[in-house]
Structure formats: structure tokens, C-alpha cells
Amino acid sequence: MIKAWLKQFDAAREINSRLKARQAVSRYRRTVAHYSALDEAPISDAWRARAQVLSRSPKGRDLRIFFVGTDEQQDKSGFLQALERLGDVRCFVREDGSWGQNDPAPYQQRRERNTLRLEQLFADNASEGWVPQLLIAQTWGCLIEPACFSRLRDRYGVFVVNIAMDDRHQYWGSKVAGMWDGTYPLIPHIDLTLTAAPEAVGWYRKEGGVALYFPEASDPEIFHPMPDLPKIHDVSFVGVRYGIRERIVNALRQAGVSVSAYGTGWEGGRIANENVPKLFAQSKIVLGVGTIGHCDDFFALKLRDFDAPMSGSCYLTHDNSDLHHLYDVGTEIATYTCVDDCVEKARSMLSDKVRINLIGEAARRRACRDHSWDRRLSDLLSSLETLSGIQG
């Protein structure tokens, strides 16, 4: 109650935000230091055998995939569609038919419900003769009991994969009853982690797990140029209003740059998921903010790092070093280092229509070639074959 009351005051909110930022960075640095002193564990023969079974499974409609999602809008903005092109997909839904694991129930009740529901769905599908070869989840120990995945693997022979998009700040999670509840506690119970933080690959392997770098991606059929529509937005931004996001948008507007901002807290309100592709396509510049939580200089990849370039519009975002391995920065996307640099870059590019168009066209080509969800899943299967020891 005291914490909520204090948040009513700007100064208290600012102090709270800075404390959270310092805690996130400090925990990350401790994690990096911890794993720098450890060696990677070798991949076991048992793991290779399980991976070979999956790699040799028929593809197309004969590959049965069970997907455990979390955010319906995000899951259905390209990833689920790519999964459905890869195989026969069934998904986790709660008893009332609603999507994913974000049950509004209290912590422990939600975890128990999700665990029981997942095991029940597997049993129901098996009774119909449908047993998946592959389970793909995007989950944490706070949402499903980790040992549940071992039980499913032992009972049904399913190969278990977890997607971890937030490892820089959610790898450990919180400690509840002496146990971590992030992605870390899942390691003994799953076969493979797909992490969007390249350095985290080593963390999992040093804990005896197997992991691959798996940045987000996009769908070229959903996010694409719309040349018949005018570019009516100078700059657009989609995301909750807080912290550095608000400072950047305010600074742009104070400099005379028109910004169409959507999401909780902005005057534009939340935008329907199906309207985001049109917004991006009709924007001269799509603005990205690459920071984690309340931090100003701690970055992670975002879904819009791929959806915006795929739309064929000019993308301007934080100079996150991860992006330099995914795009030709300056040619395919543009980046900024601070609020003032963002304002300067946006104003400069808005005065140069040719440059904006060239960046957007180059971004679309690169995204289609390297950053589609279909490409990610194809690369995943190829990597599994390599790791499992299957030759040619």
C-alpha cells in the first residue's frame, strides 16, 4: 500500500524507476561474472538420441507440434503462422478457451492450474491418437511447474523446447519459497532453450542444458510495404508510455517532429494488433526504443526490431550492439545513442525522403532474406540435425 501511494508522486516514481534499473543491471553483471568462471558441459548421448528422433520425423502435416503461448497478440503476429506452415499445430488454451498461460489467478493457483491443464491437454490429445513430437513453449518457472516438462517428456517422448526472449533480465526470475522462477529452473526439464540473448547460450550450456541463439523475427505476409497508401505518419511508436520512451517522444515533439504514439498511457490509446502493420507501412519512420524496463542504457532485442524493417519503412532505434550482427546499421536501419541523437537523426532523415526510402527498401530485403519466422524455424531444424550428429 505504501509503495502504491508513493508512486503517485513524480519524484517517488523516478526514484523507484532508477532503483529498478540499477537492480536489473547489477543482477545481469553478477550473472555474467558467475558464468565466466564456469566451463560448458558436453552434450550427452541421450540428448543426441532424442534430437535425432525429432530430426528424422516427417515434416509437413506429419510433424505434430504442441505450442504453449503467453501473449496472444504477439504469438499470432507471425510466429504461430510459421509454426502452422511447418507442421500440425495444437495450442495451449485454458479451460474457458482463453489463450495462453496468463491466467489472472494468484501466483501459486495460476501455476498449478497451468500445470494441470497442460498435462490434461496432452492426455486428451493422446486419447485421440495425437501425440506431438515437438513441444514449443514460451514460459517461465512462475507460470508452469518445471518438472511438468520432464513428466511429459518421459510419458510421451516429446522433445521440449522453450523460447526465452527476456534472459538478460528474467533468466533467474524471482525467488519464491527458496526457488528461482525464471527460465533458469526449467533447464533440467527441457531439451533445448532458444534465447534471444547470445551470451545466454553459454549460461544454459554451463548448467548442462543445450541452447541456441534465436532472435525474434517477422512475417513478410503480415508486415509488408503498402505502396497504395500514403505515408501519413512522420514518426510512429507503439508501446506502453513510461520512462525513457516518454522522454524520447516528448523530445521529438518539442523539436517539431510529429509522433503518432499508441499504447497504454498515450493519447492514441492501445492499437489493435491487426492495425499495427498498416501503421508501420504508413510511417515515414518507425521509432524503436531498445531499453530493458526502466533502464536507459541496458538493451535487448524487441519484436519491432524485425516487424518494422519487414514493413519496408525506415526504422530508427537505440544503438543496441545486437543489431549490428543482424543488419547493416546505417544502410538497412538507423540507430541513435541518446535522446538528443534520436531527435537529430529523425529531423535529418525526415528532410531526406530519398534516404528514408532507400533505408526502408534495404530493410525489407534484409528482413525477407534473413529475419522471417520461416527462416528461423528452418535454421532451428538444421541446427538440431547438426547438434544431434546426423550427417548430411
Tab-separated table of C-alpha atoms in Angstrom:
chain	number	residue	atom	x	y	z
A	1	MET	CA	0.000	0.000	0.000
A	2	ILE	CA	2.798	2.433	0.892
A	3	LYS	CA	4.594	1.606	-2.361
A	4	ALA	CA	1.454	2.280	-4.419
A	5	TRP	CA	0.819	5.537	-2.551
A	6	LEU	CA	4.376	6.761	-3.152
A	7	LYS	CA	4.081	6.065	-6.883
A	8	GLN	CA	1.525	8.884	-7.101
A	9	PHE	CA	4.372	11.363	-6.801
A	10	ASP	CA	6.720	12.079	-9.708
A	11	ALA	CA	9.852	12.140	-7.551
A	12	ALA	CA	8.969	8.834	-5.909
A	13	ARG	CA	8.233	7.256	-9.286
A	14	GLU	CA	11.590	8.442	-10.615
A	15	ILE	CA	13.468	7.063	-7.602
A	16	ASN	CA	11.623	3.753	-7.899
A	17	SER	CA	12.448	3.538	-11.616
A	18	ARG	CA	16.128	4.244	-11.047
A	19	LEU	CA	16.319	1.622	-8.295
A	20	LYS	CA	14.724	-0.991	-10.553
A	21	ALA	CA	17.137	-0.107	-13.355
A	22	ARG	CA	20.168	-0.409	-11.073
A	23	GLN	CA	18.940	-3.749	-9.748
A	24	ALA	CA	18.432	-5.148	-13.268
A	25	VAL	CA	21.891	-4.117	-14.459
A	26	SER	CA	23.547	-5.301	-11.239
A	27	ARG	CA	21.915	-8.723	-11.451
A	28	TYR	CA	22.937	-9.069	-15.099
A	29	ARG	CA	26.553	-8.207	-14.333
A	30	ARG	CA	26.630	-10.725	-11.491
A	31	THR	CA	25.244	-13.372	-13.834
A	32	VAL	CA	27.892	-12.662	-16.471
A	33	ALA	CA	30.635	-12.813	-13.825
A	34	HIS	CA	29.242	-16.043	-12.371
A	35	TYR	CA	29.223	-17.891	-15.689
A	36	SER	CA	32.558	-16.515	-16.876
A	37	ALA	CA	34.236	-18.793	-14.318
A	38	LEU	CA	32.445	-21.981	-15.442
A	39	ASP	CA	33.038	-24.415	-18.310
A	40	GLU	CA	30.400	-25.660	-20.729
A	41	ALA	CA	29.105	-29.185	-20.212
A	42	PRO	CA	29.311	-31.595	-23.179
A	43	ILE	CA	26.117	-32.587	-24.970
A	44	SER	CA	25.047	-36.027	-23.762
A	45	ASP	CA	24.480	-39.059	-25.973
A	46	ALA	CA	20.944	-39.304	-24.577
A	47	TRP	CA	20.208	-35.766	-25.758
A	48	ARG	CA	21.626	-36.505	-29.219
A	49	ALA	CA	19.427	-39.578	-29.460
A	50	ARG	CA	16.281	-37.571	-28.630
A	51	ALA	CA	17.263	-34.865	-31.115
A	52	GLN	CA	17.864	-37.459	-33.826
A	53	VAL	CA	14.371	-38.865	-33.339
A	54	LEU	CA	12.905	-35.389	-33.860
A	55	SER	CA	15.205	-34.568	-36.787
A	56	ARG	CA	14.171	-37.768	-38.576
A	57	SER	CA	10.457	-37.141	-38.011
A	58	PRO	CA	8.410	-36.427	-41.154
A	59	LYS	CA	7.815	-32.754	-41.843
A	60	GLY	CA	4.659	-31.028	-43.015
A	61	ARG	CA	1.324	-32.236	-41.639
A	62	ASP	CA	3.001	-35.342	-40.196
A	63	LEU	CA	5.093	-33.246	-37.774
A	64	ARG	CA	2.903	-32.745	-34.713
A	65	ILE	CA	3.686	-29.625	-32.676
A	66	PHE	CA	2.133	-28.511	-29.400
A	67	PHE	CA	2.581	-24.799	-28.695
A	68	VAL	CA	2.321	-23.190	-25.255
A	69	GLY	CA	1.985	-19.443	-25.772
A	70	THR	CA	1.683	-16.482	-23.451
A	71	ASP	CA	0.746	-13.262	-25.272
A	72	GLU	CA	-1.954	-13.948	-27.864
A	73	GLN	CA	-1.337	-10.825	-29.932
A	74	GLN	CA	2.393	-11.437	-30.063
A	75	ASP	CA	2.081	-15.176	-30.706
A	76	LYS	CA	-0.347	-14.621	-33.583
A	77	SER	CA	1.632	-11.819	-35.240
A	78	GLY	CA	3.713	-14.255	-37.283
A	79	PHE	CA	5.224	-16.973	-35.117
A	80	LEU	CA	2.145	-19.197	-34.850
A	81	GLN	CA	1.506	-18.834	-38.582
A	82	ALA	CA	5.048	-20.048	-39.308
A	83	LEU	CA	4.599	-22.999	-36.946
A	84	GLU	CA	1.406	-23.950	-38.776
A	85	ARG	CA	3.300	-23.936	-42.075
A	86	LEU	CA	5.864	-26.260	-40.504
A	87	GLY	CA	3.520	-28.900	-39.112
A	88	ASP	CA	0.219	-29.879	-37.500
A	89	VAL	CA	-0.143	-27.489	-34.548
A	90	ARG	CA	-2.319	-27.621	-31.456
A	91	CYS	CA	-2.144	-24.940	-28.774
A	92	PHE	CA	-2.480	-24.475	-25.039
A	93	VAL	CA	-5.765	-22.868	-24.053
A	94	ARG	CA	-7.212	-22.525	-20.575
A	95	GLU	CA	-10.361	-24.360	-19.507
A	96	ASP	CA	-12.536	-21.416	-20.550
A	97	GLY	CA	-10.956	-21.443	-24.017
A	98	SER	CA	-8.847	-18.325	-23.479
A	99	TRP	CA	-5.318	-18.162	-24.820
A	100	GLY	CA	-2.067	-18.925	-23.087
A	101	GLN	CA	-0.689	-19.072	-19.590
A	102	ASN	CA	-1.505	-15.574	-18.309
A	103	ASP	CA	-4.256	-16.784	-16.023
A	104	PRO	CA	-5.331	-13.829	-13.816
A	105	ALA	CA	-5.427	-16.094	-10.748
A	106	PRO	CA	-2.960	-15.590	-7.865
A	107	TYR	CA	0.618	-16.781	-8.415
A	108	GLN	CA	0.521	-20.315	-6.980
A	109	GLN	CA	-3.001	-21.019	-8.163
A	110	ARG	CA	-2.119	-19.912	-11.708
A	111	ARG	CA	0.981	-22.118	-11.741
A	112	GLU	CA	-0.952	-25.154	-10.536
A	113	ARG	CA	-3.794	-24.537	-12.993
A	114	ASN	CA	-1.443	-24.191	-15.951
A	115	THR	CA	0.483	-27.317	-14.981
A	116	LEU	CA	-2.632	-29.447	-14.574
A	117	ARG	CA	-4.141	-28.027	-17.753
A	118	LEU	CA	-1.044	-28.779	-19.837
A	119	GLU	CA	-0.913	-32.372	-18.617
A	120	GLN	CA	-4.647	-32.780	-19.232
A	121	LEU	CA	-4.382	-31.428	-22.787
A	122	PHE	CA	-1.583	-33.886	-23.540
A	123	ALA	CA	-3.654	-36.757	-22.128
A	124	ASP	CA	-6.752	-35.697	-24.092
A	125	ASN	CA	-4.808	-35.408	-27.337
A	126	ALA	CA	-3.113	-38.764	-26.756
A	127	SER	CA	-6.523	-40.395	-26.242
A	128	GLU	CA	-7.387	-39.200	-29.763
A	129	GLY	CA	-4.170	-40.704	-31.137
A	130	TRP	CA	-2.466	-37.308	-31.472
A	131	VAL	CA	0.892	-37.278	-29.662
A	132	PRO	CA	3.253	-34.400	-30.517
A	133	GLN	CA	6.873	-34.965	-31.434
A	134	LEU	CA	7.693	-31.352	-30.528
A	135	LEU	CA	6.540	-29.127	-27.673
A	136	ILE	CA	7.433	-25.452	-28.044
A	137	ALA	CA	6.716	-23.139	-25.125
A	138	GLN	CA	7.444	-19.572	-24.181
A	139	THR	CA	7.302	-19.884	-20.436
A	140	TRP	CA	8.970	-19.370	-17.072
A	141	GLY	CA	9.033	-21.289	-13.819
A	142	CYS	CA	6.462	-18.864	-12.421
A	143	LEU	CA	3.848	-19.984	-14.957
A	144	ILE	CA	4.256	-23.770	-15.113
A	145	GLU	CA	5.890	-26.190	-12.689
A	146	PRO	CA	9.253	-27.016	-14.368
A	147	ALA	CA	9.079	-30.746	-13.550
A	148	CYS	CA	5.895	-30.941	-15.622
A	149	PHE	CA	8.021	-30.903	-18.771
A	150	SER	CA	10.092	-33.866	-17.575
A	151	ARG	CA	6.892	-35.801	-16.924
A	152	LEU	CA	5.571	-35.046	-20.413
A	153	ARG	CA	8.889	-35.940	-21.999
A	154	ASP	CA	9.101	-39.245	-20.118
A	155	ARG	CA	5.473	-40.183	-20.772
A	156	TYR	CA	5.096	-39.146	-24.408
A	157	GLY	CA	8.642	-38.928	-25.783
A	158	VAL	CA	8.107	-35.303	-26.802
A	159	PHE	CA	11.130	-33.077	-27.496
A	160	VAL	CA	10.727	-29.979	-25.316
A	161	VAL	CA	11.844	-26.517	-26.462
A	162	ASN	CA	11.467	-23.245	-24.569
A	163	ILE	CA	11.755	-19.795	-26.130
A	164	ALA	CA	13.409	-17.269	-23.807
A	165	MET	CA	13.160	-13.693	-25.076
A	166	ASP	CA	13.983	-11.902	-21.813
A	167	ASP	CA	17.055	-13.661	-20.448
A	168	ARG	CA	19.033	-10.505	-19.760
A	169	HIS	CA	16.593	-9.573	-17.025
A	170	GLN	CA	14.368	-12.623	-16.453
A	171	TYR	CA	16.803	-15.566	-16.535
A	172	TRP	CA	16.646	-16.081	-12.770
A	173	GLY	CA	13.227	-14.537	-12.174
A	174	SER	CA	12.219	-14.098	-8.537
A	175	LYS	CA	12.954	-16.345	-5.597
A	176	VAL	CA	9.765	-17.875	-4.213
A	177	ALA	CA	9.961	-20.348	-1.329
A	178	GLY	CA	13.694	-20.600	-1.944
A	179	MET	CA	13.337	-21.445	-5.655
A	180	TRP	CA	14.005	-19.281	-8.718
A	181	ASP	CA	11.043	-18.916	-11.078
A	182	GLY	CA	12.532	-17.545	-14.315
A	183	THR	CA	13.878	-19.666	-17.184
A	184	TYR	CA	16.791	-20.993	-15.114
A	185	PRO	CA	14.766	-23.643	-13.207
A	186	LEU	CA	13.492	-25.094	-16.494
A	187	ILE	CA	16.966	-26.215	-17.609
A	188	PRO	CA	16.950	-29.796	-16.218
A	189	HIS	CA	13.461	-30.425	-17.563
A	190	ILE	CA	13.663	-29.286	-21.190
A	191	ASP	CA	15.728	-30.347	-24.198
A	192	LEU	CA	16.542	-27.007	-25.770
A	193	THR	CA	16.345	-23.306	-24.988
A	194	LEU	CA	16.063	-20.745	-27.774
A	195	THR	CA	17.378	-17.496	-26.316
A	196	ALA	CA	17.341	-14.001	-27.787
A	197	ALA	CA	20.454	-13.071	-25.773
A	198	PRO	CA	23.540	-14.549	-27.490
A	199	GLU	CA	25.632	-14.546	-24.311
A	200	ALA	CA	22.953	-16.602	-22.528
A	201	VAL	CA	23.654	-19.587	-24.797
A	202	GLY	CA	26.738	-20.205	-22.675
A	203	TRP	CA	24.792	-19.854	-19.421
A	204	TYR	CA	22.496	-22.717	-20.351
A	205	ARG	CA	25.314	-24.903	-21.630
A	206	LYS	CA	27.309	-24.346	-18.450
A	207	GLU	CA	24.300	-25.576	-16.476
A	208	GLY	CA	24.208	-28.774	-18.512
A	209	GLY	CA	21.494	-27.617	-20.893
A	210	VAL	CA	21.517	-27.063	-24.636
A	211	ALA	CA	20.733	-23.653	-26.115
A	212	LEU	CA	20.781	-21.817	-29.424
A	213	TYR	CA	20.707	-18.127	-30.256
A	214	PHE	CA	17.228	-17.354	-31.570
A	215	PRO	CA	16.455	-13.669	-32.142
A	216	GLU	CA	12.899	-12.624	-32.852
A	217	ALA	CA	11.710	-12.366	-36.457
A	218	SER	CA	8.706	-11.273	-38.531
A	219	ASP	CA	6.232	-12.439	-41.157
A	220	PRO	CA	6.535	-10.883	-44.647
A	221	GLU	CA	2.882	-11.646	-45.386
A	222	ILE	CA	1.700	-9.671	-42.357
A	223	PHE	CA	4.266	-6.855	-42.259
A	224	HIS	CA	4.942	-5.512	-45.730
A	225	PRO	CA	5.014	-2.259	-47.728
A	226	MET	CA	1.643	-0.826	-48.754
A	227	PRO	CA	2.577	1.444	-51.679
A	228	ASP	CA	-1.050	2.301	-52.466
A	229	LEU	CA	-1.414	4.001	-49.070
A	230	PRO	CA	0.121	7.399	-48.260
A	231	LYS	CA	2.812	7.845	-45.605
A	232	ILE	CA	0.655	9.843	-43.197
A	233	HIS	CA	2.805	9.465	-40.058
A	234	ASP	CA	6.155	11.227	-39.806
A	235	VAL	CA	7.135	9.031	-36.846
A	236	SER	CA	5.132	6.261	-35.187
A	237	PHE	CA	5.720	4.452	-31.923
A	238	VAL	CA	3.889	1.507	-30.347
A	239	GLY	CA	4.481	0.644	-26.696
A	240	VAL	CA	3.478	1.422	-23.124
A	241	ARG	CA	4.225	5.006	-22.055
A	242	TYR	CA	6.894	5.224	-19.340
A	243	GLY	CA	10.474	6.243	-18.611
A	244	ILE	CA	12.813	6.907	-21.499
A	245	ARG	CA	10.074	6.163	-24.028
A	246	GLU	CA	8.136	9.177	-22.823
A	247	ARG	CA	11.260	11.347	-22.765
A	248	ILE	CA	12.141	10.431	-26.351
A	249	VAL	CA	8.640	11.049	-27.722
A	250	ASN	CA	8.348	14.340	-25.822
A	251	ALA	CA	11.763	15.494	-27.062
A	252	LEU	CA	10.823	14.732	-30.664
A	253	ARG	CA	7.568	16.642	-30.351
A	254	GLN	CA	9.261	19.600	-28.686
A	255	ALA	CA	11.644	19.686	-31.658
A	256	GLY	CA	8.709	19.935	-34.048
A	257	VAL	CA	8.582	16.283	-35.104
A	258	SER	CA	5.085	14.815	-35.346
A	259	VAL	CA	4.882	11.495	-33.474
A	260	SER	CA	1.881	9.164	-33.570
A	261	ALA	CA	2.180	7.179	-30.325
A	262	TYR	CA	-0.006	4.218	-29.405
A	263	GLY	CA	-0.166	2.021	-26.332
A	264	THR	CA	-1.241	2.240	-22.708
A	265	GLY	CA	-0.769	5.801	-21.442
A	266	TRP	CA	-0.548	7.539	-24.831
A	267	GLU	CA	-3.251	9.772	-26.223
A	268	GLY	CA	-3.673	7.357	-29.146
A	269	GLY	CA	-4.552	4.553	-26.730
A	270	ARG	CA	-3.938	0.901	-27.441
A	271	ILE	CA	-3.872	-0.095	-31.089
A	272	ALA	CA	-5.413	-3.348	-32.278
A	273	ASN	CA	-2.816	-5.909	-33.287
A	274	GLU	CA	-4.238	-6.194	-36.795
A	275	ASN	CA	-3.761	-2.443	-37.332
A	276	VAL	CA	-0.044	-2.337	-36.497
A	277	PRO	CA	1.172	-3.486	-39.959
A	278	LYS	CA	-0.788	-0.675	-41.611
A	279	LEU	CA	0.558	1.864	-39.102
A	280	PHE	CA	4.149	0.807	-39.786
A	281	ALA	CA	3.637	0.789	-43.559
A	282	GLN	CA	2.165	4.305	-43.447
A	283	SER	CA	5.016	5.703	-41.328
A	284	LYS	CA	7.999	7.533	-42.731
A	285	ILE	CA	9.939	6.455	-39.638
A	286	VAL	CA	9.062	3.716	-37.161
A	287	LEU	CA	10.598	4.557	-33.796
A	288	GLY	CA	12.114	1.834	-31.647
A	289	VAL	CA	13.201	2.011	-28.021
A	290	GLY	CA	15.574	-0.829	-27.226
A	291	THR	CA	15.952	-0.477	-23.472
A	292	ILE	CA	15.008	-3.057	-20.850
A	293	GLY	CA	12.397	-1.949	-18.330
A	294	HIS	CA	13.312	1.341	-16.669
A	295	CYS	CA	16.941	1.282	-17.850
A	296	ASP	CA	18.416	3.936	-20.115
A	297	ASP	CA	21.490	2.018	-21.309
A	298	PHE	CA	20.690	-1.687	-20.962
A	299	PHE	CA	19.281	-3.193	-24.155
A	300	ALA	CA	17.575	-6.271	-25.557
A	301	LEU	CA	16.155	-7.208	-28.927
A	302	LYS	CA	12.480	-6.367	-29.474
A	303	LEU	CA	9.874	-7.825	-31.814
A	304	ARG	CA	9.591	-4.437	-33.538
A	305	ASP	CA	13.305	-4.700	-34.447
A	306	PHE	CA	12.045	-7.130	-37.084
A	307	ASP	CA	8.426	-6.121	-37.752
A	308	ALA	CA	9.364	-2.520	-38.550
A	309	PRO	CA	12.110	-3.351	-41.105
A	310	MET	CA	9.877	-6.050	-42.607
A	311	SER	CA	7.218	-3.365	-43.208
A	312	GLY	CA	9.585	-1.579	-45.600
A	313	SER	CA	9.642	1.630	-43.578
A	314	CYS	CA	12.701	3.355	-42.162
A	315	TYR	CA	13.407	2.045	-38.661
A	316	LEU	CA	15.156	4.237	-36.075
A	317	THR	CA	16.024	2.654	-32.733
A	318	HIS	CA	18.615	2.502	-29.959
A	319	ASP	CA	22.132	1.521	-30.959
A	320	ASN	CA	21.897	-1.944	-29.403
A	321	SER	CA	25.054	-3.885	-30.306
A	322	ASP	CA	22.928	-6.977	-31.050
A	323	LEU	CA	21.508	-5.195	-34.086
A	324	HIS	CA	24.932	-4.805	-35.686
A	325	HIS	CA	25.047	-8.587	-36.153
A	326	LEU	CA	21.617	-8.642	-37.772
A	327	TYR	CA	21.557	-5.547	-40.002
A	328	ASP	CA	23.900	-3.222	-41.829
A	329	VAL	CA	23.344	-0.277	-39.493
A	330	GLY	CA	23.173	2.975	-41.420
A	331	THR	CA	22.067	1.237	-44.611
A	332	GLU	CA	19.268	-1.121	-43.532
A	333	ILE	CA	18.242	0.512	-40.247
A	334	ALA	CA	19.238	3.690	-38.401
A	335	THR	CA	20.230	3.933	-34.748
A	336	TYR	CA	20.658	6.598	-32.085
A	337	THR	CA	22.749	6.717	-28.917
A	338	CYS	CA	20.751	9.120	-26.738
A	339	VAL	CA	17.639	11.292	-26.744
A	340	ASP	CA	19.348	14.241	-28.445
A	341	ASP	CA	20.849	11.963	-31.091
A	342	CYS	CA	17.406	10.479	-31.760
A	343	VAL	CA	15.958	13.939	-32.336
A	344	GLU	CA	18.821	14.925	-34.622
A	345	LYS	CA	18.611	11.703	-36.658
A	346	ALA	CA	14.829	11.888	-37.019
A	347	ARG	CA	14.858	15.508	-38.180
A	348	SER	CA	17.690	14.849	-40.614
A	349	MET	CA	16.037	11.807	-42.162
A	350	LEU	CA	12.617	13.420	-42.439
A	351	SER	CA	14.223	16.118	-44.565
A	352	ASP	CA	15.707	13.490	-46.904
A	353	LYS	CA	12.930	11.441	-48.499
A	354	VAL	CA	15.319	9.582	-50.781
A	355	ARG	CA	17.416	8.369	-47.844
A	356	ILE	CA	14.371	7.250	-45.876
A	357	ASN	CA	13.065	5.268	-48.839
A	358	LEU	CA	16.432	3.624	-49.508
A	359	ILE	CA	16.774	2.517	-45.884
A	360	GLY	CA	13.230	1.125	-45.876
A	361	GLU	CA	13.772	-0.797	-49.115
A	362	ALA	CA	17.075	-2.232	-47.887
A	363	ALA	CA	15.464	-3.164	-44.560
A	364	ARG	CA	12.689	-5.065	-46.313
A	365	ARG	CA	15.153	-7.019	-48.460
A	366	ARG	CA	17.301	-7.993	-45.468
A	367	ALA	CA	14.328	-8.901	-43.292
A	368	CYS	CA	12.791	-11.090	-46.005
A	369	ARG	CA	16.106	-12.837	-46.589
A	370	ASP	CA	17.300	-13.383	-43.030
A	371	HIS	CA	14.656	-12.476	-40.470
A	372	SER	CA	11.407	-14.283	-41.246
A	373	TRP	CA	9.936	-16.757	-38.781
A	374	ASP	CA	10.060	-19.391	-41.523
A	375	ARG	CA	13.810	-18.849	-41.787
A	376	ARG	CA	14.210	-19.065	-38.005
A	377	LEU	CA	12.377	-22.403	-37.832
A	378	SER	CA	14.251	-23.798	-40.825
A	379	ASP	CA	17.559	-22.822	-39.216
A	380	LEU	CA	16.402	-24.409	-35.952
A	381	LEU	CA	15.776	-27.779	-37.596
A	382	SER	CA	19.124	-27.593	-39.405
A	383	SER	CA	20.915	-26.781	-36.149
A	384	LEU	CA	19.226	-29.704	-34.409
A	385	GLU	CA	20.463	-32.052	-37.119
A	386	THR	CA	23.991	-30.732	-36.693
A	387	LEU	CA	23.936	-30.945	-32.892
A	388	SER	CA	22.422	-34.418	-32.937
A	389	GLY	CA	25.239	-35.711	-35.112
A	390	ILE	CA	23.151	-36.532	-38.179
A	391	GLN	CA	25.403	-36.385	-41.219
A	392	GLY	CA	24.208	-34.755	-44.435
